[in-house]
């Protein structure tokens, strides 16, 4: 019968539930009553008898003593209710007492048996628990031995035999069937370590103490492994050493890691000591824990002395305060920082040292100090100073060379200016001599035969034509120099091109095709219309002269936006582009380089003045734009004229005023330093029925003003001899006579152009006719009707 079988199954491990105990009790009592009923008859079934005792035993074993007493009480109650079943002739009370005693003993004995069985079951289970714990502990021990490669050994000192754990066999690379003894272990120890192991064993037997030892063993496959052996010597009752127990631990991986670390440290130290720079490692408190050979050599100290050395002892006094401050700030920042100062080397020489310190952190991320490196930069400092000195010398020499170059360039520019002035003077003289020849010759012929009216009119027309050509020539010169006083106004470029088309076609002639292609509708530019038309005419005439019979000229326009640097010398912005393209002979690079020079021309003598393109260039630059040319020999030329676009709305054209008739006579103060011009203007004013007062300059003007003589109009030349201009005289006159009408007059404004433009009076440009003068007077007097009303 096993412990898991009856009676252990009859006795529950824990107290049974009430209903379970009650059910078993009723079943046991019913079984006892049934047995008595079968044997003695059912009328006697409930009587008192021994058939109840097995039921008491069963009830007590299952439910405990309390349920046994309850069964006994139930049997007595049933017996009392069936007295007829009692034996005849025996005392009824005696039977009840005997049954009660026998039943009670049965319950007590059954309860004792139950308690014994329960204790036995508890002991069995405790034993099972202990064995299980022991098995688990042994399993954990074996696991720990296997995981840590810990092998157990037990050595009998007297016999030399021993017992090895499976892990120890594995640590030795042996099959577990091999005998375990000291001799077999020594045979496997590396020859270099064998004697040392033997001496440790002898000392253990002699002294009773076994010191830990690490040694190498050679496995049967030839591989070498490291073992750590620890043991304890055991004595008998008489104090004799009889046994030794201990462990052998495989420390091969740790030993190899240690060897690798030691080799790495050796390589690091060798590398650090061979480096020509100072290297060190410091702790978190700043104390050095490593320094290389260069560090030691710089200090002239031993390794231990260098680790304790205070660098402030060799720091230059002038650098000490700064370095201390920078070092405290750098170490507090826990970031990379550098220092540079002068330190005194062991031989007494001051050297510039530049150091860099990098923070280092431990495995847990805690700050553990700095690692540093320092360079001797003394030679670099000296080289830097030498280089600065050389640069200073070089800068002086370069400055001198630049000054010489500037002088040479200035001389060259002066020579170029003289050449240009000579060329300009010759060209101007040539053209003006031709014009003066016509004028002087015409006037001479008129003077010789004044009575010939037809010839006189013809000569007058020739002289006037030559004078007007001189006027245009002067305008071209001023436009090139950008001194011409333009009268810009908002105009639609396409409208100007359309209105100029008839004149352009007459200039081109029948042999050359002229194509007009305006394509900038609504594009407005601020230009002087006369100068614009003259510029386009010059471009078309140049193109005509370059195109052979049957060629073509195309004039087109377009609105465009220029980026910075897209066209040389023209700033970025919004422009109207006018292009004159021809299919002529084209130009080479040398010609294009001089094409805008005044009086430069490739035409035959007498065919052109060389001022056409220079006028175009001056007009475009003065208008805020520019000119560009694309050309190549045999491929024609395209001249692009760029004019800034404007948002101003053009005003409607006013009808030209008719020739001014003689009006009411005015008292006019004429200030003119040129006597001949003054005589001519005086004649014009008198012919217009005006009274003229003459002043040949600023001094004469002041004398006239001082006399207090009354006059109605001031007509003054803009440029006067001396520092004062006509604008200054006008201001003085208006200050003395508020509301006085003033007309400024000049053929060349030069540097006074800005003051003339800012003045509140009109500018009458020379040369002008009597009609031009009359219209100017009429316009200025129309704006000041009160000027005549104040006359006496």
PDB file of C-alpha atoms in Angstrom, residues 609-733:
ATOM      1  CA  UNK A 609      31.447 113.165 -88.195  1.00  0.00           C
ATOM      2  CA  UNK A 610      31.785 110.151 -85.908  1.00  0.00           C
ATOM      3  CA  UNK A 611      29.371 111.667 -83.365  1.00  0.00           C
ATOM      4  CA  UNK A 612      26.284 109.583 -84.194  1.00  0.00           C
ATOM      5  CA  UNK A 613      26.831 106.642 -81.855  1.00  0.00           C
ATOM      6  CA  UNK A 614      28.483 108.831 -79.230  1.00  0.00           C
ATOM      7  CA  UNK A 615      25.281 110.908 -79.171  1.00  0.00           C
ATOM      8  CA  UNK A 616      23.233 107.722 -78.773  1.00  0.00           C
ATOM      9  CA  UNK A 617      25.486 106.545 -75.948  1.00  0.00           C
ATOM     10  CA  UNK A 618      25.383 109.888 -74.110  1.00  0.00           C
ATOM     11  CA  UNK A 619      21.604 110.195 -74.509  1.00  0.00           C
ATOM     12  CA  UNK A 620      20.983 106.656 -73.207  1.00  0.00           C
ATOM     13  CA  UNK A 621      23.273 107.008 -70.174  1.00  0.00           C
ATOM     14  CA  UNK A 622      21.895 110.453 -69.332  1.00  0.00           C
ATOM     15  CA  UNK A 623      18.363 108.998 -69.527  1.00  0.00           C
ATOM     16  CA  UNK A 624      19.262 106.292 -66.992  1.00  0.00           C
ATOM     17  CA  UNK A 625      19.727 103.422 -69.452  1.00  0.00           C
ATOM     18  CA  UNK A 626      22.460 102.218 -71.762  1.00  0.00           C
ATOM     19  CA  UNK A 627      23.447 100.818 -75.138  1.00  0.00           C
ATOM     20  CA  UNK A 628      24.734  97.376 -76.172  1.00  0.00           C
ATOM     21  CA  UNK A 629      25.958  96.154 -79.573  1.00  0.00           C
ATOM     22  CA  UNK A 630      26.081  92.640 -81.027  1.00  0.00           C
ATOM     23  CA  UNK A 631      28.016  92.318 -84.246  1.00  0.00           C
ATOM     24  CA  UNK A 632      30.487  90.207 -86.158  1.00  0.00           C
ATOM     25  CA  UNK A 633      32.143  90.674 -89.570  1.00  0.00           C
ATOM     26  CA  UNK A 634      29.726  89.675 -92.321  1.00  0.00           C
ATOM     27  CA  UNK A 635      26.801  89.110 -89.920  1.00  0.00           C
ATOM     28  CA  UNK A 636      25.395  92.595 -89.574  1.00  0.00           C
ATOM     29  CA  UNK A 637      24.919  94.505 -86.367  1.00  0.00           C
ATOM     30  CA  UNK A 638      22.234  94.877 -83.708  1.00  0.00           C
ATOM     31  CA  UNK A 639      22.290  97.996 -81.558  1.00  0.00           C
ATOM     32  CA  UNK A 640      20.093  97.695 -78.441  1.00  0.00           C
ATOM     33  CA  UNK A 641      18.986 100.905 -76.762  1.00  0.00           C
ATOM     34  CA  UNK A 642      17.664 100.384 -73.174  1.00  0.00           C
ATOM     35  CA  UNK A 643      15.475 103.099 -71.604  1.00  0.00           C
ATOM     36  CA  UNK A 644      13.965 102.754 -68.082  1.00  0.00           C
ATOM     37  CA  UNK A 645      10.240 102.159 -68.033  1.00  0.00           C
ATOM     38  CA  UNK A 646       8.073 104.657 -66.162  1.00  0.00           C
ATOM     39  CA  UNK A 647       4.652 104.433 -64.532  1.00  0.00           C
ATOM     40  CA  UNK A 648       3.839 108.082 -65.363  1.00  0.00           C
ATOM     41  CA  UNK A 649       0.888 108.561 -67.711  1.00  0.00           C
ATOM     42  CA  UNK A 650       1.815 110.601 -70.839  1.00  0.00           C
ATOM     43  CA  UNK A 651       0.068 113.944 -71.167  1.00  0.00           C
ATOM     44  CA  UNK A 652      -1.944 114.799 -74.246  1.00  0.00           C
ATOM     45  CA  UNK A 653       0.060 116.751 -76.830  1.00  0.00           C
ATOM     46  CA  UNK A 654      -0.702 120.463 -76.952  1.00  0.00           C
ATOM     47  CA  UNK A 655      -0.956 122.287 -80.293  1.00  0.00           C
ATOM     48  CA  UNK A 656       2.097 124.336 -81.232  1.00  0.00           C
ATOM     49  CA  UNK A 657       1.799 128.001 -80.433  1.00  0.00           C
ATOM     50  CA  UNK A 658       1.664 130.398 -83.355  1.00  0.00           C
ATOM     51  CA  UNK A 659       4.341 132.991 -83.911  1.00  0.00           C
ATOM     52  CA  UNK A 660       4.103 135.651 -81.270  1.00  0.00           C
ATOM     53  CA  UNK A 661       3.023 139.048 -82.524  1.00  0.00           C
ATOM     54  CA  UNK A 662       4.327 142.214 -81.037  1.00  0.00           C
ATOM     55  CA  UNK A 663       2.843 142.702 -77.566  1.00  0.00           C
ATOM     56  CA  UNK A 664       2.910 145.572 -75.096  1.00  0.00           C
ATOM     57  CA  UNK A 665       6.362 146.956 -74.535  1.00  0.00           C
ATOM     58  CA  UNK A 666       8.252 145.840 -71.422  1.00  0.00           C
ATOM     59  CA  UNK A 667      11.233 147.229 -69.601  1.00  0.00           C
ATOM     60  CA  UNK A 668      13.711 144.305 -69.826  1.00  0.00           C
ATOM     61  CA  UNK A 669      16.983 144.100 -67.898  1.00  0.00           C
ATOM     62  CA  UNK A 670      19.335 142.009 -70.070  1.00  0.00           C
ATOM     63  CA  UNK A 671      22.361 140.558 -68.269  1.00  0.00           C
ATOM     64  CA  UNK A 672      24.781 139.141 -70.882  1.00  0.00           C
ATOM     65  CA  UNK A 673      28.594 139.066 -70.690  1.00  0.00           C
ATOM     66  CA  UNK A 674      29.064 138.400 -74.447  1.00  0.00           C
ATOM     67  CA  UNK A 675      28.737 141.785 -76.173  1.00  0.00           C
ATOM     68  CA  UNK A 676      27.823 140.342 -79.605  1.00  0.00           C
ATOM     69  CA  UNK A 677      25.160 138.091 -78.145  1.00  0.00           C
ATOM     70  CA  UNK A 678      23.919 141.020 -76.085  1.00  0.00           C
ATOM     71  CA  UNK A 679      23.657 143.201 -79.209  1.00  0.00           C
ATOM     72  CA  UNK A 680      21.754 140.458 -81.064  1.00  0.00           C
ATOM     73  CA  UNK A 681      19.298 139.839 -78.180  1.00  0.00           C
ATOM     74  CA  UNK A 682      18.840 143.583 -77.720  1.00  0.00           C
ATOM     75  CA  UNK A 683      17.907 143.870 -81.399  1.00  0.00           C
ATOM     76  CA  UNK A 684      15.425 141.002 -80.993  1.00  0.00           C
ATOM     77  CA  UNK A 685      13.833 142.606 -77.919  1.00  0.00           C
ATOM     78  CA  UNK A 686      13.614 146.029 -79.544  1.00  0.00           C
ATOM     79  CA  UNK A 687      12.111 144.417 -82.654  1.00  0.00           C
ATOM     80  CA  UNK A 688       9.470 142.968 -80.289  1.00  0.00           C
ATOM     81  CA  UNK A 689       8.687 146.500 -79.022  1.00  0.00           C
ATOM     82  CA  UNK A 690      10.509 146.183 -75.659  1.00  0.00           C
ATOM     83  CA  UNK A 691      12.811 148.671 -73.891  1.00  0.00           C
ATOM     84  CA  UNK A 692      16.200 147.127 -73.043  1.00  0.00           C
ATOM     85  CA  UNK A 693      18.630 147.911 -70.164  1.00  0.00           C
ATOM     86  CA  UNK A 694      22.077 146.265 -70.567  1.00  0.00           C
ATOM     87  CA  UNK A 695      24.369 144.814 -67.884  1.00  0.00           C
ATOM     88  CA  UNK A 696      27.522 142.976 -69.032  1.00  0.00           C
ATOM     89  CA  UNK A 697      28.017 141.028 -65.784  1.00  0.00           C
ATOM     90  CA  UNK A 698      27.324 140.664 -62.051  1.00  0.00           C
ATOM     91  CA  UNK A 699      29.057 143.951 -61.158  1.00  0.00           C
ATOM     92  CA  UNK A 700      27.055 145.962 -63.712  1.00  0.00           C
ATOM     93  CA  UNK A 701      23.889 144.217 -62.489  1.00  0.00           C
ATOM     94  CA  UNK A 702      24.562 145.285 -58.881  1.00  0.00           C
ATOM     95  CA  UNK A 703      25.173 148.908 -59.960  1.00  0.00           C
ATOM     96  CA  UNK A 704      21.900 148.861 -61.890  1.00  0.00           C
ATOM     97  CA  UNK A 705      20.019 147.462 -58.895  1.00  0.00           C
ATOM     98  CA  UNK A 706      21.622 150.029 -56.618  1.00  0.00           C
ATOM     99  CA  UNK A 707      20.243 152.881 -58.735  1.00  0.00           C
ATOM    100  CA  UNK A 708      16.722 151.584 -58.057  1.00  0.00           C
ATOM    101  CA  UNK A 709      15.620 151.828 -61.656  1.00  0.00           C
ATOM    102  CA  UNK A 710      12.315 150.065 -62.354  1.00  0.00           C
ATOM    103  CA  UNK A 711      12.104 147.158 -64.899  1.00  0.00           C
ATOM    104  CA  UNK A 712       9.458 144.531 -65.721  1.00  0.00           C
ATOM    105  CA  UNK A 713      11.488 141.458 -66.727  1.00  0.00           C
ATOM    106  CA  UNK A 714      14.958 140.030 -65.996  1.00  0.00           C
ATOM    107  CA  UNK A 715      16.601 138.080 -68.863  1.00  0.00           C
ATOM    108  CA  UNK A 716      19.981 136.779 -67.638  1.00  0.00           C
ATOM    109  CA  UNK A 717      22.623 134.447 -68.932  1.00  0.00           C
ATOM    110  CA  UNK A 718      23.197 131.463 -66.648  1.00  0.00           C
ATOM    111  CA  UNK A 719      27.000 131.509 -66.644  1.00  0.00           C
ATOM    112  CA  UNK A 720      28.618 134.749 -65.482  1.00  0.00           C
ATOM    113  CA  UNK A 721      32.240 135.805 -65.090  1.00  0.00           C
ATOM    114  CA  UNK A 722      33.221 135.349 -61.466  1.00  0.00           C
ATOM    115  CA  UNK A 723      31.796 133.084 -58.763  1.00  0.00           C
ATOM    116  CA  UNK A 724      28.166 134.134 -59.138  1.00  0.00           C
ATOM    117  CA  UNK A 725      25.718 132.609 -61.658  1.00  0.00           C
ATOM    118  CA  UNK A 726      22.611 133.933 -63.309  1.00  0.00           C
ATOM    119  CA  UNK A 727      20.541 131.999 -60.759  1.00  0.00           C
ATOM    120  CA  UNK A 728      22.223 133.971 -57.955  1.00  0.00           C
ATOM    121  CA  UNK A 729      21.423 137.243 -59.709  1.00  0.00           C
ATOM    122  CA  UNK A 730      17.814 136.160 -60.218  1.00  0.00           C
ATOM    123  CA  UNK A 731      17.395 135.368 -56.525  1.00  0.00           C
ATOM    124  CA  UNK A 732      18.823 138.742 -55.573  1.00  0.00           C
ATOM    125  CA  UNK A 733      16.515 140.547 -58.009  1.00  0.00           C
TER     126      UNK A 733
END
